[in-house]
JSON list of C-alpha atoms in Angstrom, two decimals:
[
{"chain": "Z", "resi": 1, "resn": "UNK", "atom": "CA", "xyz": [50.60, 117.66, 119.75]},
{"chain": "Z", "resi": 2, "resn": "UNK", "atom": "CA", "xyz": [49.25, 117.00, 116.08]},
{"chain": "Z", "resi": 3, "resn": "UNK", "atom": "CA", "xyz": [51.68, 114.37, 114.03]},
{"chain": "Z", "resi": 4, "resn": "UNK", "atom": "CA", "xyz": [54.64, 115.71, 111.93]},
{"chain": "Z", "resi": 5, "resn": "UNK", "atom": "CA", "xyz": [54.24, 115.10, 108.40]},
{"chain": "Z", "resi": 6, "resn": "UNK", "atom": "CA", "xyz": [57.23, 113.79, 106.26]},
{"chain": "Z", "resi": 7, "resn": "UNK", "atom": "CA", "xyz": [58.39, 113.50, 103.24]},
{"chain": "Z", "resi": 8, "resn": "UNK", "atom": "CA", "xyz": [56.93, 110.09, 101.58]},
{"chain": "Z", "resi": 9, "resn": "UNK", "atom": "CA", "xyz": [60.46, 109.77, 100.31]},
{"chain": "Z", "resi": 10, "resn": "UNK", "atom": "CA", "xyz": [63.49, 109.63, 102.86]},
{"chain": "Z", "resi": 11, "resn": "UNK", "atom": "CA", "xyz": [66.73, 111.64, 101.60]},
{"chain": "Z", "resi": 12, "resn": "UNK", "atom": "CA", "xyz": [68.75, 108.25, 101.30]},
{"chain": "Z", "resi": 13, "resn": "UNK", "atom": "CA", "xyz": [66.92, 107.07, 98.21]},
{"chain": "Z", "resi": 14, "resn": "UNK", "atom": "CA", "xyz": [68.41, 110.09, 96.21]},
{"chain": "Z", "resi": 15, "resn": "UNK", "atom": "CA", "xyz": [72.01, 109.27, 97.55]},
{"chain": "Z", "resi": 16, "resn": "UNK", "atom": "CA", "xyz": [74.03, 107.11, 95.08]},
{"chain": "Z", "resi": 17, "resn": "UNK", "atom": "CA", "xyz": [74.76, 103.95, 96.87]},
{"chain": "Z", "resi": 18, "resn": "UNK", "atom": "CA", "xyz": [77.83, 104.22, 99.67]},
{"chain": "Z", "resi": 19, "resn": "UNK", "atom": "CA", "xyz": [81.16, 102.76, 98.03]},
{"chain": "Z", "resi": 20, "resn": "UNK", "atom": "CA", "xyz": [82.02, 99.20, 99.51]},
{"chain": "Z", "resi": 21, "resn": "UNK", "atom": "CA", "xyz": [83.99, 99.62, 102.53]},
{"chain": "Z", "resi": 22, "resn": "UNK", "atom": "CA", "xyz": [87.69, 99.56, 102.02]},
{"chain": "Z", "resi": 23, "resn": "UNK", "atom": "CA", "xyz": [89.25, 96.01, 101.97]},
{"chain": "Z", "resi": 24, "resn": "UNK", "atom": "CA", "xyz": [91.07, 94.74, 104.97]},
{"chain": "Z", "resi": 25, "resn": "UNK", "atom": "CA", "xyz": [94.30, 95.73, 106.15]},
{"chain": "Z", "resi": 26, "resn": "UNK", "atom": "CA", "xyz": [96.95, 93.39, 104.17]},
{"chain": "Z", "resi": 27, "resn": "UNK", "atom": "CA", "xyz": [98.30, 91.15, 106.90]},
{"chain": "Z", "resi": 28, "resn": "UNK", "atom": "CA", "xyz": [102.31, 90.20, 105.92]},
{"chain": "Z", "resi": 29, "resn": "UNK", "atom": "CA", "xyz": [104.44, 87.83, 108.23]},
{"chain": "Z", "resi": 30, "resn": "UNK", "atom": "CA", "xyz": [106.97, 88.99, 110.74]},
{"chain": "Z", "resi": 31, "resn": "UNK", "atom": "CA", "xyz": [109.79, 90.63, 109.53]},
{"chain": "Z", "resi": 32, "resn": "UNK", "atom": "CA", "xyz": [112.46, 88.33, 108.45]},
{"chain": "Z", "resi": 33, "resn": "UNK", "atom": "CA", "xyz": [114.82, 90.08, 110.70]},
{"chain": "Z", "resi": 34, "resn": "UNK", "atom": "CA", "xyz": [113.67, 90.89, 113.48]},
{"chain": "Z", "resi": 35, "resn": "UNK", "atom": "CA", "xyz": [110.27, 89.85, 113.96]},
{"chain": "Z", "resi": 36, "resn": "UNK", "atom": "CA", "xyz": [108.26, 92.67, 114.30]},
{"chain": "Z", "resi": 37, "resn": "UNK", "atom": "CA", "xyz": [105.46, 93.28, 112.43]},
{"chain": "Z", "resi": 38, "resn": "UNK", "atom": "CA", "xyz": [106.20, 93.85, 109.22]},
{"chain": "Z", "resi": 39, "resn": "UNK", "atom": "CA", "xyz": [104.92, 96.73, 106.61]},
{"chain": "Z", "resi": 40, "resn": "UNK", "atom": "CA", "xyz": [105.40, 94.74, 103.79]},
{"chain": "Z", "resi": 41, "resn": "UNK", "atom": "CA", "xyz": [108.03, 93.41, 101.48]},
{"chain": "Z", "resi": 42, "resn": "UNK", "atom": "CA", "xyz": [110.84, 95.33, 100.89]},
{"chain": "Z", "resi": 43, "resn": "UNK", "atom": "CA", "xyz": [114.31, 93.87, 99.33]},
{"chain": "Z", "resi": 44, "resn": "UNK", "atom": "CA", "xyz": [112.91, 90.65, 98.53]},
{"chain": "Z", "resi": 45, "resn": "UNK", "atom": "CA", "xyz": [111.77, 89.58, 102.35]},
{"chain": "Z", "resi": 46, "resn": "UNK", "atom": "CA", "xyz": [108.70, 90.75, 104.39]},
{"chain": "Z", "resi": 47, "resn": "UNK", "atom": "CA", "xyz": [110.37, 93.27, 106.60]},
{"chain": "Z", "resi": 48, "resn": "UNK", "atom": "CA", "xyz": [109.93, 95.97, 109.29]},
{"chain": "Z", "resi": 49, "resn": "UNK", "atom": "CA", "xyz": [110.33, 99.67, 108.56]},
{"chain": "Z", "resi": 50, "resn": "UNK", "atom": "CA", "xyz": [113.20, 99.73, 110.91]},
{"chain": "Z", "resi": 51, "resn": "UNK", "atom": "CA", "xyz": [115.14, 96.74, 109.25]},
{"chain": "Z", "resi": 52, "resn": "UNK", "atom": "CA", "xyz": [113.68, 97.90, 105.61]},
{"chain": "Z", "resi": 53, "resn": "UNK", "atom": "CA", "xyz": [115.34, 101.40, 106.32]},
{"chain": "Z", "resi": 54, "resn": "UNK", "atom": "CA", "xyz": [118.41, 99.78, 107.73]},
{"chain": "Z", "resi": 55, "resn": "UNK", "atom": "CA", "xyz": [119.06, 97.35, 105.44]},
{"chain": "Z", "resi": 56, "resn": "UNK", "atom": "CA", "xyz": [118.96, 100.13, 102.32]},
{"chain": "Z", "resi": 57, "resn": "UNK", "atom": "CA", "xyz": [121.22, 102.81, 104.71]},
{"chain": "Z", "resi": 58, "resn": "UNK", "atom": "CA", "xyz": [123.34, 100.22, 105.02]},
{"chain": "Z", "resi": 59, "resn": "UNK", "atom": "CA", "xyz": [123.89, 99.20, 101.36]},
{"chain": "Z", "resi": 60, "resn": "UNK", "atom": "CA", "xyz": [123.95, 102.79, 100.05]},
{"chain": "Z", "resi": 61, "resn": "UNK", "atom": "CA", "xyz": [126.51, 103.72, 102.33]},
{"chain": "Z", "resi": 62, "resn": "UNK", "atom": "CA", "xyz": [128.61, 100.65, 101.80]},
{"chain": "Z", "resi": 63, "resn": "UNK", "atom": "CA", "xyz": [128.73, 100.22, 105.88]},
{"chain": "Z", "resi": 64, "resn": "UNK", "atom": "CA", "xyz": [131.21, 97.97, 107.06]},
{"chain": "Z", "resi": 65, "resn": "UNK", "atom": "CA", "xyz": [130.17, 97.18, 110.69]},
{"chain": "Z", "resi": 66, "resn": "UNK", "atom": "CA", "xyz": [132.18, 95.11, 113.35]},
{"chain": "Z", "resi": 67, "resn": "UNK", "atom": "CA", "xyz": [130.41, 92.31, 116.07]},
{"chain": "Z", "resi": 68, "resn": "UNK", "atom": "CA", "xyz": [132.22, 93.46, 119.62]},
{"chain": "Z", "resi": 69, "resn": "UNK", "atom": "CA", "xyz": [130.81, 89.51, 120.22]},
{"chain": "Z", "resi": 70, "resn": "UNK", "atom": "CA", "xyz": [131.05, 86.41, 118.45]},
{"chain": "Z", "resi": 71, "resn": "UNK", "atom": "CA", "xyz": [129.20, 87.40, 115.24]},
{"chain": "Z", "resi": 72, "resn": "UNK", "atom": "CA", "xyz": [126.48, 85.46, 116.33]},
{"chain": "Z", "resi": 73, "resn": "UNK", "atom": "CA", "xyz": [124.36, 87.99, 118.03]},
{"chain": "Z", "resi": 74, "resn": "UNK", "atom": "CA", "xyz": [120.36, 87.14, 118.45]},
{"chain": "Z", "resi": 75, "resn": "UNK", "atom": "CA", "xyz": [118.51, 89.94, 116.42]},
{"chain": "Z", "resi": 76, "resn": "UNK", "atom": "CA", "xyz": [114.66, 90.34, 117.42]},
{"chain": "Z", "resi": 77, "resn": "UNK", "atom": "CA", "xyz": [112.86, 93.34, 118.11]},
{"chain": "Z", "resi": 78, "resn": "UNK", "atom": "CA", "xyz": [114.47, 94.40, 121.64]},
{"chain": "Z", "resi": 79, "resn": "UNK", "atom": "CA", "xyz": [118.03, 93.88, 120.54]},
{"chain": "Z", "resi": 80, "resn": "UNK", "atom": "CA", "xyz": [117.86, 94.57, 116.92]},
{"chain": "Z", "resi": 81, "resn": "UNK", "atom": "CA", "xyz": [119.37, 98.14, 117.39]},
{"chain": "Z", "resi": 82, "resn": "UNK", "atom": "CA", "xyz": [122.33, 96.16, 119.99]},
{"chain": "Z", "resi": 83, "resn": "UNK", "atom": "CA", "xyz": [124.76, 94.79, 117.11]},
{"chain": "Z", "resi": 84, "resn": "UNK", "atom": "CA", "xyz": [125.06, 96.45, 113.22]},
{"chain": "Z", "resi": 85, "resn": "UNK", "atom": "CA", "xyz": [127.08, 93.64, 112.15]},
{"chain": "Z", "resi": 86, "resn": "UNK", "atom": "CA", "xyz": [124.89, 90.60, 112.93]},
{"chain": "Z", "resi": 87, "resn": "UNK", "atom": "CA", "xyz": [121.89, 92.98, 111.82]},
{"chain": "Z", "resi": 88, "resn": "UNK", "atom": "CA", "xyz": [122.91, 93.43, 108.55]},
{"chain": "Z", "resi": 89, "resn": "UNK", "atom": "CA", "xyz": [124.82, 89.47, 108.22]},
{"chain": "Z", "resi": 90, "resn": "UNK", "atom": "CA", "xyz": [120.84, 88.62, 108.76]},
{"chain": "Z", "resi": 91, "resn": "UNK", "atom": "CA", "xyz": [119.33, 90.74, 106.90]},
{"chain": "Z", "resi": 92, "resn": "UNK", "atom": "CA", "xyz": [121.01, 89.46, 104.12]},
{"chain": "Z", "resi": 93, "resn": "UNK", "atom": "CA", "xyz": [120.75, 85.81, 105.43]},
{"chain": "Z", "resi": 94, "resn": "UNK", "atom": "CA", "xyz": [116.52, 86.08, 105.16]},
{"chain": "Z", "resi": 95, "resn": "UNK", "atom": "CA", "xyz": [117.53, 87.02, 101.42]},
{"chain": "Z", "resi": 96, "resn": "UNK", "atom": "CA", "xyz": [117.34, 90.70, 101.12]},
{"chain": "Z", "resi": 97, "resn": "UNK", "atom": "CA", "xyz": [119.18, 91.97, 98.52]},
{"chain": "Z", "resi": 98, "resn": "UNK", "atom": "CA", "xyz": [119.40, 95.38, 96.52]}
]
């Protein structure tokens, strides 16, 4: 079959230039809290969006929670949601504040 003719110029010279790709992800350290991976910092401490939206419920309420234990409970990402009291007593150990 005879040869195709093209165009001497390709369509991709009269595109402007592609922008840059976007940057990275930003990569923050473990929530404060509770360890998970954090979204960013929110109340002064790299936090979670669980903790982050805890933490302000919390204060706009004026909760006043109670440890069934010995106010010493172990907050991490399983048993964050376990005890209120030692949740928010670390939250505002890390340093969050309003």
């Amino acid at each position: 079959p005879p040869a195709v003719e093209t165009q001497s110029r390709s369509s991709e010279e009269m595109v402007p230039s592609s922008p840059s790709p976007p940057p990275p992800p930003r990569v923050y350290k473990p929530c404060f809290v509770c360890s998970d991976k954090s979204s960013g910092y929110h109340y002064g401490v790299s936090s979670c969006e669980g903790c982050k939206g805890f933490f302000r419920r919390s204060i706009q309420k004026n909760m006043v929670y109670t440890c069934h234990r010995d106010k010493n409970c172990q907050i991490n990402k399983v048993t964050r949601n376990r005890c209120q009291f030692c949740r928010l007593q670390k939250c505002f150990e890390v340093g969050m504040s309003k």
